[in-house]
Coordinates of C-alpha atoms in Angstrom, one line a residue:
M1 CA -41.0 -64.1 -40.5
Y2 CA -41.4 -67.9 -39.6
Q3 CA -42.3 -68.8 -35.9
Y4 CA -41.5 -72.2 -34.2
N5 CA -44.0 -74.6 -33.8
Q6 CA -43.7 -77.1 -30.9
I7 CA -41.8 -79.5 -32.6
D8 CA -39.3 -76.9 -33.7
Q9 CA -39.0 -75.8 -29.7
T10 CA -39.0 -79.2 -28.6
L11 CA -36.0 -79.9 -30.8
V12 CA -33.8 -76.9 -30.2
D13 CA -34.6 -77.2 -26.5
E14 CA -33.5 -80.9 -26.5
R15 CA -30.3 -80.0 -28.3
V16 CA -29.4 -77.5 -25.8
E17 CA -29.7 -80.1 -22.8
Q18 CA -27.6 -82.5 -24.8
F19 CA -24.9 -80.3 -25.6
R20 CA -25.0 -79.3 -21.7
D21 CA -24.4 -82.7 -20.8
Q22 CA -21.4 -83.4 -23.8
T23 CA -19.6 -79.9 -22.1
R24 CA -20.0 -81.1 -18.6
R25 CA -18.8 -84.6 -19.6
F26 CA -15.8 -82.8 -21.6
L27 CA -14.7 -80.4 -18.6
N28 CA -14.7 -83.0 -16.2
G29 CA -12.5 -85.3 -18.5
E30 CA -15.1 -87.9 -19.3
L31 CA -15.3 -87.0 -22.9
P32 CA -11.9 -87.0 -25.2
E33 CA -11.2 -83.8 -26.9
D34 CA -11.2 -85.5 -30.4
E35 CA -14.8 -86.7 -29.7
F36 CA -16.0 -83.6 -28.2
S37 CA -14.7 -81.4 -31.5
A38 CA -17.1 -82.9 -33.6
L39 CA -19.9 -82.4 -30.9
R40 CA -18.9 -78.7 -30.2
L41 CA -18.8 -78.0 -34.5
M42 CA -22.4 -79.1 -34.4
N43 CA -23.1 -76.6 -32.3
G44 CA -21.6 -73.8 -33.8
L45 CA -18.5 -73.6 -31.5
Y46 CA -14.8 -73.3 -32.7
I47 CA -11.8 -73.2 -30.9
Q48 CA -9.9 -69.8 -32.4
R49 CA -6.8 -68.0 -31.5
Q50 CA -8.0 -66.2 -28.6
A51 CA -10.6 -68.0 -27.2
P52 CA -14.0 -70.1 -28.4
M53 CA -16.3 -68.5 -31.1
L54 CA -19.7 -69.2 -31.2
R55 CA -21.3 -68.6 -34.4
V56 CA -25.3 -68.2 -34.1
A57 CA -27.6 -69.1 -36.7
V58 CA -29.6 -66.0 -38.4
P59 CA -31.5 -67.9 -41.0
Y60 CA -32.0 -66.1 -44.5
G61 CA -30.9 -63.2 -42.2
L62 CA -34.2 -62.2 -40.8
L63 CA -34.2 -61.2 -37.1
S64 CA -37.2 -59.7 -34.9
S65 CA -36.5 -56.9 -32.7
T66 CA -37.1 -59.6 -29.5
Q67 CA -33.7 -61.8 -31.7
M68 CA -31.9 -58.5 -31.7
R69 CA -32.5 -57.7 -27.9
K70 CA -31.5 -61.4 -27.0
L71 CA -28.3 -61.4 -29.2
A72 CA -27.7 -57.7 -27.2
H73 CA -28.1 -59.4 -24.0
V74 CA -25.5 -62.4 -24.7
A75 CA -23.0 -59.8 -25.8
R76 CA -23.1 -58.0 -22.6
T77 CA -23.7 -61.1 -20.1
Y78 CA -21.4 -63.9 -21.7
D79 CA -18.9 -61.9 -24.3
R80 CA -16.9 -58.7 -24.4
G81 CA -20.1 -56.4 -25.2
Y82 CA -20.3 -56.8 -29.1
G83 CA -20.8 -59.5 -31.9
H84 CA -19.7 -59.8 -35.0
F85 CA -22.1 -60.2 -38.3
T86 CA -20.8 -62.5 -41.2
T87 CA -20.8 -62.9 -45.0
R88 CA -23.8 -65.9 -44.3
T89 CA -25.8 -63.2 -42.5
N90 CA -24.9 -64.8 -39.1
I91 CA -23.5 -63.5 -35.9
Q92 CA -20.5 -64.4 -34.2
F93 CA -19.4 -63.9 -30.6
N94 CA -15.7 -64.1 -30.0
W95 CA -14.9 -64.2 -26.3
P96 CA -17.8 -66.6 -24.6
E97 CA -16.2 -69.1 -22.1
L98 CA -16.6 -72.7 -23.1
A99 CA -18.8 -73.4 -19.8
A100 CA -21.3 -70.9 -20.4
V101 CA -21.8 -71.6 -24.1
P102 CA -24.8 -74.2 -23.3
D103 CA -26.1 -71.4 -21.2
I104 CA -26.1 -69.1 -24.0
L105 CA -27.6 -71.8 -26.4
A106 CA -30.6 -71.9 -23.8
E107 CA -31.1 -68.3 -23.4
L108 CA -30.8 -68.1 -27.4
A109 CA -33.7 -71.0 -27.7
Q110 CA -36.0 -68.5 -25.7
V111 CA -36.3 -66.8 -28.8
Q112 CA -36.3 -69.4 -31.5
M113 CA -32.7 -69.2 -32.1
H114 CA -29.7 -71.5 -32.4
A115 CA -26.0 -72.3 -33.8
I116 CA -27.2 -75.8 -35.0
Q117 CA -25.4 -76.4 -38.7
T118 CA -23.5 -73.1 -38.8
S119 CA -20.3 -75.1 -38.7
G120 CA -19.3 -78.6 -39.9
N121 CA -19.9 -80.9 -42.9
C122 CA -23.3 -79.9 -43.3
I123 CA -25.9 -77.6 -45.2
R124 CA -25.1 -74.5 -43.7
N125 CA -27.4 -71.5 -43.2
T126 CA -29.4 -70.6 -46.2
T127 CA -28.7 -67.1 -47.5
T128 CA -31.2 -64.7 -49.7
D129 CA -31.6 -61.3 -50.9
P130 CA -31.8 -59.0 -48.1
Y131 CA -34.3 -56.7 -49.7
A132 CA -36.5 -59.7 -50.2
G133 CA -40.4 -59.0 -50.5
V134 CA -39.7 -55.3 -50.7
A135 CA -37.5 -54.6 -53.6
E136 CA -38.7 -53.2 -56.7
N137 CA -37.1 -55.6 -59.1
E138 CA -38.3 -58.9 -57.7
L139 CA -40.0 -61.8 -59.7
E140 CA -41.3 -63.4 -56.2
D141 CA -40.1 -63.1 -52.7
P142 CA -37.7 -65.8 -51.9
R143 CA -37.9 -66.2 -48.3
P144 CA -40.8 -68.8 -48.2
Y145 CA -38.6 -71.1 -50.2
C146 CA -35.6 -70.2 -47.9
E147 CA -37.5 -71.4 -45.0
I148 CA -38.9 -74.9 -46.6
I149 CA -35.3 -75.2 -47.6
R150 CA -34.3 -74.6 -43.8
Q151 CA -37.0 -77.1 -42.8
W152 CA -35.9 -79.8 -45.0
S153 CA -32.2 -79.5 -44.4
T154 CA -32.0 -78.9 -40.4
L155 CA -30.4 -82.0 -38.6
H156 CA -31.3 -84.2 -42.0
P157 CA -29.7 -87.4 -41.0
E158 CA -28.3 -88.5 -44.6
F159 CA -26.4 -85.2 -44.8
A160 CA -25.0 -84.4 -41.8
Y161 CA -21.7 -86.0 -42.4
L162 CA -21.3 -84.4 -46.2
P163 CA -17.7 -84.5 -47.7
R164 CA -17.9 -80.9 -47.0
K165 CA -19.7 -77.6 -46.0
F166 CA -22.6 -77.0 -48.1
K167 CA -24.2 -73.5 -48.8
I168 CA -27.4 -72.4 -50.6
A169 CA -28.5 -69.1 -51.8
V170 CA -31.8 -68.2 -53.1
T171 CA -32.5 -65.0 -55.2
G172 CA -35.9 -63.9 -56.5
A173 CA -35.2 -60.4 -58.1
T174 CA -33.6 -59.6 -61.7
E175 CA -30.7 -58.2 -59.6
D176 CA -28.5 -60.9 -57.8
R177 CA -28.1 -59.4 -54.3
A178 CA -27.4 -63.1 -52.7
A179 CA -24.1 -63.7 -54.6
S180 CA -25.8 -66.8 -55.7
Q181 CA -23.6 -68.1 -58.4
V182 CA -20.7 -68.7 -56.0
H183 CA -22.6 -70.8 -53.8
D184 CA -22.6 -74.9 -53.8
I185 CA -26.0 -74.3 -54.9
G186 CA -27.6 -70.8 -56.2
L187 CA -31.4 -71.0 -57.0
Q188 CA -32.5 -68.1 -59.1
M189 CA -36.3 -67.6 -59.4
V190 CA -37.4 -67.2 -63.0
Q191 CA -40.2 -67.4 -65.2
N192 CA -41.0 -69.8 -68.2
A193 CA -42.6 -69.1 -71.7
D194 CA -45.9 -70.3 -69.7
G195 CA -45.6 -67.5 -67.2
E196 CA -44.8 -70.1 -64.6
I197 CA -42.5 -69.2 -62.0
G198 CA -39.9 -71.9 -60.6
F199 CA -36.1 -71.9 -60.1
E200 CA -32.7 -72.0 -62.4
V201 CA -30.6 -73.9 -60.5
L202 CA -26.8 -73.4 -60.5
V203 CA -24.3 -75.9 -58.7
G204 CA -20.9 -76.0 -58.2
G205 CA -19.9 -72.2 -57.2
G206 CA -17.7 -71.3 -54.6
L207 CA -14.7 -69.3 -53.5
G208 CA -11.7 -70.7 -51.3
R209 CA -8.5 -72.0 -52.5
T210 CA -10.0 -73.0 -55.8
P211 CA -12.2 -69.9 -56.8
I212 CA -15.4 -71.4 -59.2
I213 CA -18.7 -69.7 -60.5
G214 CA -21.5 -72.1 -60.3
K215 CA -22.8 -73.9 -63.6
S216 CA -26.3 -73.9 -64.6
I217 CA -27.5 -77.7 -64.7
R218 CA -31.5 -77.0 -64.9
K219 CA -32.8 -73.6 -66.7
F220 CA -36.3 -74.5 -65.1
L221 CA -37.4 -76.1 -62.1
P222 CA -41.3 -76.0 -61.0
K223 CA -41.6 -75.2 -57.2
Q224 CA -43.3 -78.4 -56.3
H225 CA -40.0 -80.0 -57.0
L226 CA -37.5 -77.6 -55.3
L227 CA -36.8 -80.1 -52.4
S228 CA -36.7 -83.4 -54.5
Y229 CA -34.3 -81.9 -56.6
L230 CA -32.0 -80.3 -54.0
D231 CA -32.1 -83.8 -52.5
A232 CA -31.0 -85.4 -55.8
I233 CA -28.0 -83.2 -56.0
L234 CA -27.0 -83.6 -52.5
R235 CA -27.0 -87.5 -52.7
V236 CA -25.0 -87.5 -55.8
Y237 CA -22.6 -85.1 -53.9
N238 CA -22.4 -87.5 -50.9
L239 CA -21.9 -90.4 -53.1
K240 CA -19.4 -88.8 -55.4
G241 CA -17.5 -86.2 -53.5
R242 CA -14.2 -86.7 -52.4
R243 CA -13.2 -87.8 -48.9
D244 CA -9.4 -88.2 -48.8
N245 CA -8.7 -84.5 -49.3
K246 CA -10.5 -81.7 -47.5
Y247 CA -9.0 -79.4 -50.0
K248 CA -10.9 -81.2 -52.8
A249 CA -14.2 -82.4 -51.0
R250 CA -16.5 -79.2 -52.2
I251 CA -18.9 -80.0 -54.9
K252 CA -17.5 -77.5 -56.9
I253 CA -14.4 -79.9 -57.2
L254 CA -16.5 -82.6 -58.4
V255 CA -18.9 -80.8 -60.8
E256 CA -15.8 -79.7 -62.4
A257 CA -13.9 -83.4 -62.3
L258 CA -17.3 -84.8 -63.7
G259 CA -18.3 -81.7 -66.2
P260 CA -21.5 -80.0 -65.6
D261 CA -23.4 -82.5 -68.2
E262 CA -22.5 -85.5 -66.6
F263 CA -22.8 -84.2 -63.3
R264 CA -26.6 -83.3 -64.7
R265 CA -26.9 -86.5 -65.8
L266 CA -26.3 -88.1 -62.9
V267 CA -28.5 -85.9 -60.6
E268 CA -31.2 -86.1 -63.2
E269 CA -30.9 -90.0 -63.2
E270 CA -31.1 -89.9 -59.3
W271 CA -34.3 -87.4 -59.6
A272 CA -36.2 -89.8 -61.6
H273 CA -36.3 -92.1 -58.4
I274 CA -37.9 -89.3 -56.0
R275 CA -39.4 -86.8 -58.4
D276 CA -43.0 -87.4 -57.6
G277 CA -42.5 -88.8 -53.9
E278 CA -43.1 -87.7 -50.7
L279 CA -40.5 -84.4 -50.8
T280 CA -43.2 -83.2 -53.5
L281 CA -44.1 -79.6 -52.5
T282 CA -48.0 -79.4 -52.6
D283 CA -50.0 -75.9 -53.3
A284 CA -50.7 -76.3 -49.4
E285 CA -47.4 -76.4 -48.3
I286 CA -46.0 -73.4 -50.3
A287 CA -49.2 -71.5 -49.5
R288 CA -48.2 -72.0 -45.7
A289 CA -44.8 -71.0 -46.1
K290 CA -46.0 -67.7 -47.8
S291 CA -48.2 -67.2 -44.7
F292 CA -45.5 -66.3 -42.6
F293 CA -44.4 -63.8 -45.1
T294 CA -47.2 -61.6 -45.5
L295 CA -46.9 -57.6 -46.2
P296 CA -46.8 -55.7 -43.0
D297 CA -50.0 -53.4 -42.6
Y298 CA -48.6 -50.3 -44.4
D299 CA -49.5 -46.9 -43.7
V300 CA -51.9 -45.7 -46.4
N301 CA -50.9 -41.8 -45.6
A302 CA -47.0 -42.5 -45.8
A303 CA -47.1 -41.2 -49.3
S304 CA -49.4 -38.0 -48.2
A305 CA -47.6 -34.4 -49.4
D306 CA -47.1 -33.3 -45.9
A307 CA -44.8 -36.4 -45.7
H308 CA -43.1 -35.9 -48.9
A309 CA -42.7 -31.9 -47.7
S310 CA -41.5 -33.4 -44.6
L311 CA -38.7 -35.3 -46.1
S312 CA -38.0 -32.6 -48.7
D313 CA -37.2 -30.0 -46.2
S314 CA -35.0 -31.8 -44.3
L315 CA -33.1 -33.1 -47.2
A316 CA -32.8 -29.0 -48.3
T317 CA -31.6 -28.2 -44.9
D318 CA -29.5 -31.1 -43.4
I319 CA -26.4 -32.1 -45.7
E320 CA -25.4 -34.9 -43.7
F321 CA -28.8 -36.6 -43.6
N322 CA -29.0 -36.0 -47.6
A323 CA -25.9 -37.8 -48.0
W324 CA -27.1 -40.6 -45.7
Y325 CA -30.4 -40.8 -47.9
R326 CA -28.6 -41.0 -51.0
H327 CA -26.6 -43.6 -50.1
N328 CA -27.7 -45.6 -47.0
T329 CA -31.6 -45.7 -48.6
L330 CA -33.2 -48.0 -51.3
A331 CA -36.1 -47.5 -53.1
H332 CA -39.1 -49.5 -51.9
R333 CA -42.1 -51.1 -53.6
V334 CA -44.8 -49.2 -51.5
D335 CA -45.2 -45.7 -52.4
G336 CA -44.1 -43.5 -49.4
Y337 CA -41.6 -46.3 -47.7
R338 CA -37.8 -46.7 -48.2
I339 CA -35.4 -49.6 -47.5
A340 CA -32.9 -47.7 -45.0
I341 CA -29.5 -49.7 -44.6
V342 CA -27.6 -49.5 -41.5
S343 CA -23.9 -49.1 -41.9
L344 CA -21.8 -51.4 -39.7
K345 CA -18.6 -50.0 -40.8
P346 CA -17.8 -46.9 -38.4
Y347 CA -14.8 -45.1 -39.2
L348 CA -11.8 -47.0 -37.5
E349 CA -14.2 -49.7 -35.9
A350 CA -13.7 -53.3 -37.3
P351 CA -16.6 -53.7 -40.3
G352 CA -19.5 -56.0 -39.4
D353 CA -18.9 -55.6 -35.5
I354 CA -21.7 -54.2 -33.5
T355 CA -21.9 -53.4 -29.9
D356 CA -24.7 -54.4 -27.3
S357 CA -26.1 -50.7 -27.3
Q358 CA -26.0 -50.9 -30.6
M359 CA -28.0 -53.9 -30.9
D360 CA -30.3 -52.5 -28.7
A361 CA -30.8 -49.3 -30.5
V362 CA -31.6 -51.0 -33.9
A363 CA -34.0 -53.1 -32.1
D364 CA -35.9 -50.0 -30.8
L365 CA -35.9 -48.6 -34.3
A366 CA -37.4 -51.6 -35.9
D367 CA -40.1 -51.7 -33.1
R368 CA -40.6 -48.2 -34.0
Y369 CA -40.2 -47.8 -37.5
S370 CA -40.0 -50.9 -39.3
F371 CA -42.6 -53.6 -38.0
G372 CA -40.3 -54.9 -35.4
E373 CA -37.8 -56.8 -38.2
T374 CA -34.3 -56.3 -38.9
R375 CA -32.2 -58.2 -41.8
A376 CA -28.4 -58.6 -42.1
T377 CA -26.9 -58.8 -45.3
H378 CA -23.7 -60.5 -46.8
H379 CA -21.9 -57.2 -46.9
Q380 CA -21.9 -57.2 -43.1
N381 CA -24.6 -54.6 -42.6
L382 CA -28.0 -54.1 -41.4
V383 CA -31.3 -53.6 -43.0
L384 CA -34.5 -51.8 -41.7
T385 CA -37.0 -52.5 -45.0
D386 CA -40.1 -50.5 -44.3
V387 CA -39.2 -47.1 -43.2
R388 CA -41.8 -44.4 -43.8
E389 CA -40.0 -41.5 -45.7
G390 CA -41.5 -39.1 -43.0
D391 CA -39.8 -41.2 -40.4
L392 CA -36.4 -41.2 -42.2
Y393 CA -34.8 -38.2 -40.8
A394 CA -35.7 -39.6 -36.9
V395 CA -34.0 -43.0 -37.7
W396 CA -31.1 -41.5 -39.3
Q397 CA -30.9 -39.2 -36.0
A398 CA -31.1 -42.4 -33.8
L399 CA -28.6 -44.2 -36.0
A400 CA -26.2 -41.4 -35.7
A401 CA -26.3 -40.7 -32.1
N402 CA -25.2 -44.5 -31.7
N403 CA -22.5 -44.2 -34.3
L404 CA -24.6 -46.3 -37.0
A405 CA -25.0 -43.5 -39.7
R406 CA -21.9 -43.6 -41.7
S407 CA -23.2 -42.6 -45.1
N408 CA -20.9 -45.0 -47.2
I409 CA -22.9 -47.7 -48.5
G410 CA -21.3 -48.9 -51.6
T411 CA -18.4 -46.8 -51.4
L412 CA -14.9 -48.1 -50.8
T413 CA -15.2 -48.1 -47.2
D414 CA -18.2 -50.3 -47.0
M415 CA -15.5 -53.2 -47.4
I416 CA -16.1 -56.7 -46.6
V417 CA -13.4 -57.8 -44.0
C418 CA -13.1 -61.1 -42.1
P419 CA -11.6 -60.8 -38.6
G420 CA -8.3 -62.1 -40.1
F421 CA -5.1 -63.3 -37.7
D422 CA -6.7 -61.2 -34.7
F423 CA -9.1 -63.7 -34.0
C424 CA -9.0 -66.6 -36.8
S425 CA -7.0 -69.5 -36.3
L426 CA -6.9 -70.3 -39.9
A427 CA -5.8 -66.6 -40.8
N428 CA -2.4 -66.0 -42.3
A429 CA -2.4 -62.4 -42.4
R430 CA -4.2 -59.6 -40.4
T431 CA -7.0 -57.6 -42.1
L432 CA -8.5 -54.9 -39.0
N433 CA -5.2 -53.1 -39.1
I434 CA -5.4 -52.8 -42.9
S435 CA -9.0 -51.7 -42.9
D436 CA -8.2 -48.9 -40.8
Q437 CA -5.3 -47.8 -42.9
I438 CA -7.8 -47.8 -46.0
N439 CA -10.1 -45.8 -43.9
E440 CA -7.5 -43.2 -42.6
H441 CA -6.2 -43.0 -46.5
F442 CA -9.4 -42.3 -47.7
D443 CA -11.2 -40.1 -45.4
D444 CA -12.8 -37.9 -47.9
M445 CA -16.6 -39.0 -48.3
D446 CA -16.8 -36.4 -51.4
H447 CA -14.1 -38.2 -53.1
L448 CA -15.4 -41.2 -52.4
Y449 CA -18.7 -40.2 -53.8
D450 CA -17.2 -39.1 -56.9
L451 CA -15.2 -42.6 -57.4
G452 CA -18.9 -44.2 -57.6
E453 CA -19.7 -47.7 -56.3
I454 CA -16.7 -49.7 -55.8
R455 CA -16.8 -52.8 -53.6
L456 CA -13.7 -53.9 -51.6
N457 CA -13.4 -57.2 -50.0
M458 CA -10.4 -58.5 -47.8
S459 CA -9.9 -61.6 -46.5
G460 CA -7.1 -62.7 -44.1
C461 CA -6.3 -66.2 -45.6
I462 CA -7.3 -68.4 -48.8
N463 CA -10.5 -69.3 -47.5
A464 CA -11.9 -66.3 -48.7
C465 CA -14.6 -65.7 -45.8
A466 CA -14.5 -62.3 -47.0
H467 CA -15.3 -63.2 -50.7
H468 CA -12.2 -61.2 -52.0
H469 CA -12.2 -63.2 -55.4
V470 CA -15.3 -61.3 -56.5
A471 CA -14.7 -58.0 -55.5
D472 CA -14.0 -55.0 -57.6
I473 CA -11.0 -54.9 -55.3
G474 CA -9.8 -58.0 -53.6
I475 CA -7.2 -58.0 -50.9
L476 CA -5.8 -61.3 -49.8
G477 CA -3.4 -61.4 -46.9
V478 CA -0.5 -63.8 -47.1
D479 CA 2.3 -64.5 -44.7
K480 CA 5.8 -64.4 -46.2
K481 CA 8.6 -65.3 -43.4
G482 CA 6.4 -64.0 -40.7
E483 CA 5.6 -60.7 -42.1
D484 CA 1.8 -59.6 -43.6
W485 CA 1.8 -59.2 -47.5
Y486 CA -1.1 -58.4 -49.4
Q487 CA -1.9 -60.0 -52.9
I488 CA -4.4 -57.8 -54.7
S489 CA -7.0 -58.4 -57.7
L490 CA -9.4 -56.6 -59.7
G491 CA -12.5 -56.7 -61.6
G492 CA -14.5 -59.4 -59.5
S493 CA -18.1 -59.5 -59.2
S494 CA -20.9 -61.5 -56.9
K495 CA -23.8 -60.1 -59.1
E496 CA -25.8 -61.5 -62.0
D497 CA -22.6 -60.9 -63.8
A498 CA -20.8 -63.0 -61.7
R499 CA -16.9 -63.5 -62.5
L500 CA -13.7 -63.7 -60.5
G501 CA -11.1 -60.9 -60.4
K502 CA -7.7 -61.3 -62.0
I503 CA -4.8 -60.9 -59.9
L504 CA -2.8 -57.5 -60.5
G505 CA 0.6 -58.4 -60.0
R506 CA 3.2 -59.1 -56.8
S507 CA 2.0 -58.9 -53.3
V508 CA 2.6 -55.4 -51.5
P509 CA 3.8 -54.9 -48.0
A510 CA 1.0 -54.1 -45.1
S511 CA 2.4 -50.5 -45.2
D512 CA 1.6 -50.1 -48.7
V513 CA -1.7 -51.0 -49.0
A514 CA -4.0 -48.2 -48.8
L515 CA -0.9 -46.3 -51.4
T516 CA -1.3 -49.3 -53.8
V517 CA -5.4 -48.8 -53.8
E518 CA -4.8 -45.2 -54.2
K519 CA -2.7 -46.1 -57.5
I520 CA -5.3 -48.3 -58.7
L521 CA -8.1 -45.6 -58.1
A522 CA -6.1 -43.1 -59.9
V523 CA -5.7 -44.9 -63.0
Y524 CA -9.2 -46.1 -63.1
V525 CA -10.2 -42.3 -62.9
D526 CA -8.3 -41.8 -65.6
Q527 CA -9.6 -44.4 -67.8
R528 CA -13.2 -44.3 -67.4
R529 CA -15.6 -42.9 -69.7
E530 CA -19.0 -41.5 -68.7
N531 CA -21.0 -43.9 -66.6
E532 CA -18.6 -47.0 -66.6
S533 CA -18.4 -48.7 -63.5
F534 CA -14.8 -49.7 -62.3
A535 CA -15.1 -53.1 -63.4
Q536 CA -16.1 -52.2 -66.9
V537 CA -13.1 -50.1 -67.0
V538 CA -11.1 -52.7 -65.8
L539 CA -12.4 -55.5 -68.1
R540 CA -11.8 -52.8 -71.2
V541 CA -8.6 -51.7 -70.4
G542 CA -7.5 -55.5 -69.5
I543 CA -5.5 -56.5 -66.3
K544 CA -2.0 -56.1 -67.9
P545 CA -2.2 -52.6 -69.2
F546 CA -3.9 -51.7 -66.0
K547 CA -1.2 -53.4 -64.3
E548 CA 1.5 -51.4 -66.1
R549 CA -0.5 -47.9 -65.5
V550 CA -0.6 -48.5 -61.7
Y551 CA 3.1 -49.6 -61.2
A552 CA 3.7 -46.4 -63.8
T553 CA 2.2 -44.2 -61.3
A554 CA 4.9 -45.2 -58.6
H555 CA 7.5 -43.3 -60.8

């Protein structure tokens, strides 16, 4: 993973001291609230319903064991003993005291972490495939390009005050595991007819109040032009994006208003001025970025007959481990290794939350079994990417001892859920109680396995932080005269076949959410054909006939 150089460390250290002085002046009454508000947002600090919330950046989801232990220390020392991983692969602390935030940032700086640009109208954390570098179906590792983008975008003076926040995702595999089509810019690595690898550039995706799938504006962008082309897109957006209405300020609204062809023309026109300038990536610069993401020293004996026999014995004798292996591990490009997913969706616990002791446990496992690295996913889970097959049983046992081994990855209960009204000042409805309700209603794991892969996402407001628009089953909390009601949509996807879900019908009260999901699943089971996914059934049946069947089951 990337390691700070002296310039990086100095920049972060100086930013901490700058914010320390700003916080001191605010608490002493020397800095007005409206002036401090903009300054705290630049440092990832929100004022939420209960207390300040600090969002810490985790660039492209990659964490060293040292950094994970520091996050555990922060949770233990400055918060209430836990953190919350988000769909941007960042981590949030929900209960820090304002006066202590500069101390938290100073501690994070010791392990090359910060909260810069995790909020505000700027370029946010770049995300990518959590299995980058180890996935079997990968064209090229996208992480070096994420790091290049991070270095270019951090404290970029021209893009510090954009019309609205701006999000970029990069994927290098045939399967889109980064939700790239619902980002302001999605970069998909592709190969042209000459065998060269570059990027297809999609612009104008996003969810929230106006959900839109991104539009392709360039089918092939050579690697050396990555930054100059991104710069051109941001310049057009900075000049043309609306600033009079924050609800219409995202780049997706601009692309829709101009049309993708006109937006492409403006970008290409801007790009012509800077195309071969100082932003051009040399082979040496790309090689430098790649040097931080070299392959670890894999064990040549990991695929030995003894290792395979040990795994086979454990799978045959332990039913619970067998279920975890089938649902929480994936194939690795190196024979003898598996990708292990750490579920942050334990039964009746808030999805995405992790305690300080659990963070320490994951850090220990990363050191012992996965070359000292952990990754966060946009599904609010963690990943140990390089576990020897012979070590999987020991890893599972340690995870189980820390309530991190629920075998539910890809099932209905592997939900993306925002914190909702319990924490967020923007939320209209609670979500965590509904998550508990669904978990209690669907507590038969064999039934969940029979249903197959189903993505359920739930947001507490129209901002769609939990990506409910692109779920098989999307749930949106709404306020009706002071009561929580929930609107349900079906058939969405954030993968390579990205599409927005269709609203099923009228919203349902909080007490009926799990029951309604049960009816939806009953129709799915009744209508599905062999090997059909949930979304395929919805698309084939059609949302109106599906709705009729759902409501018919009520009688």
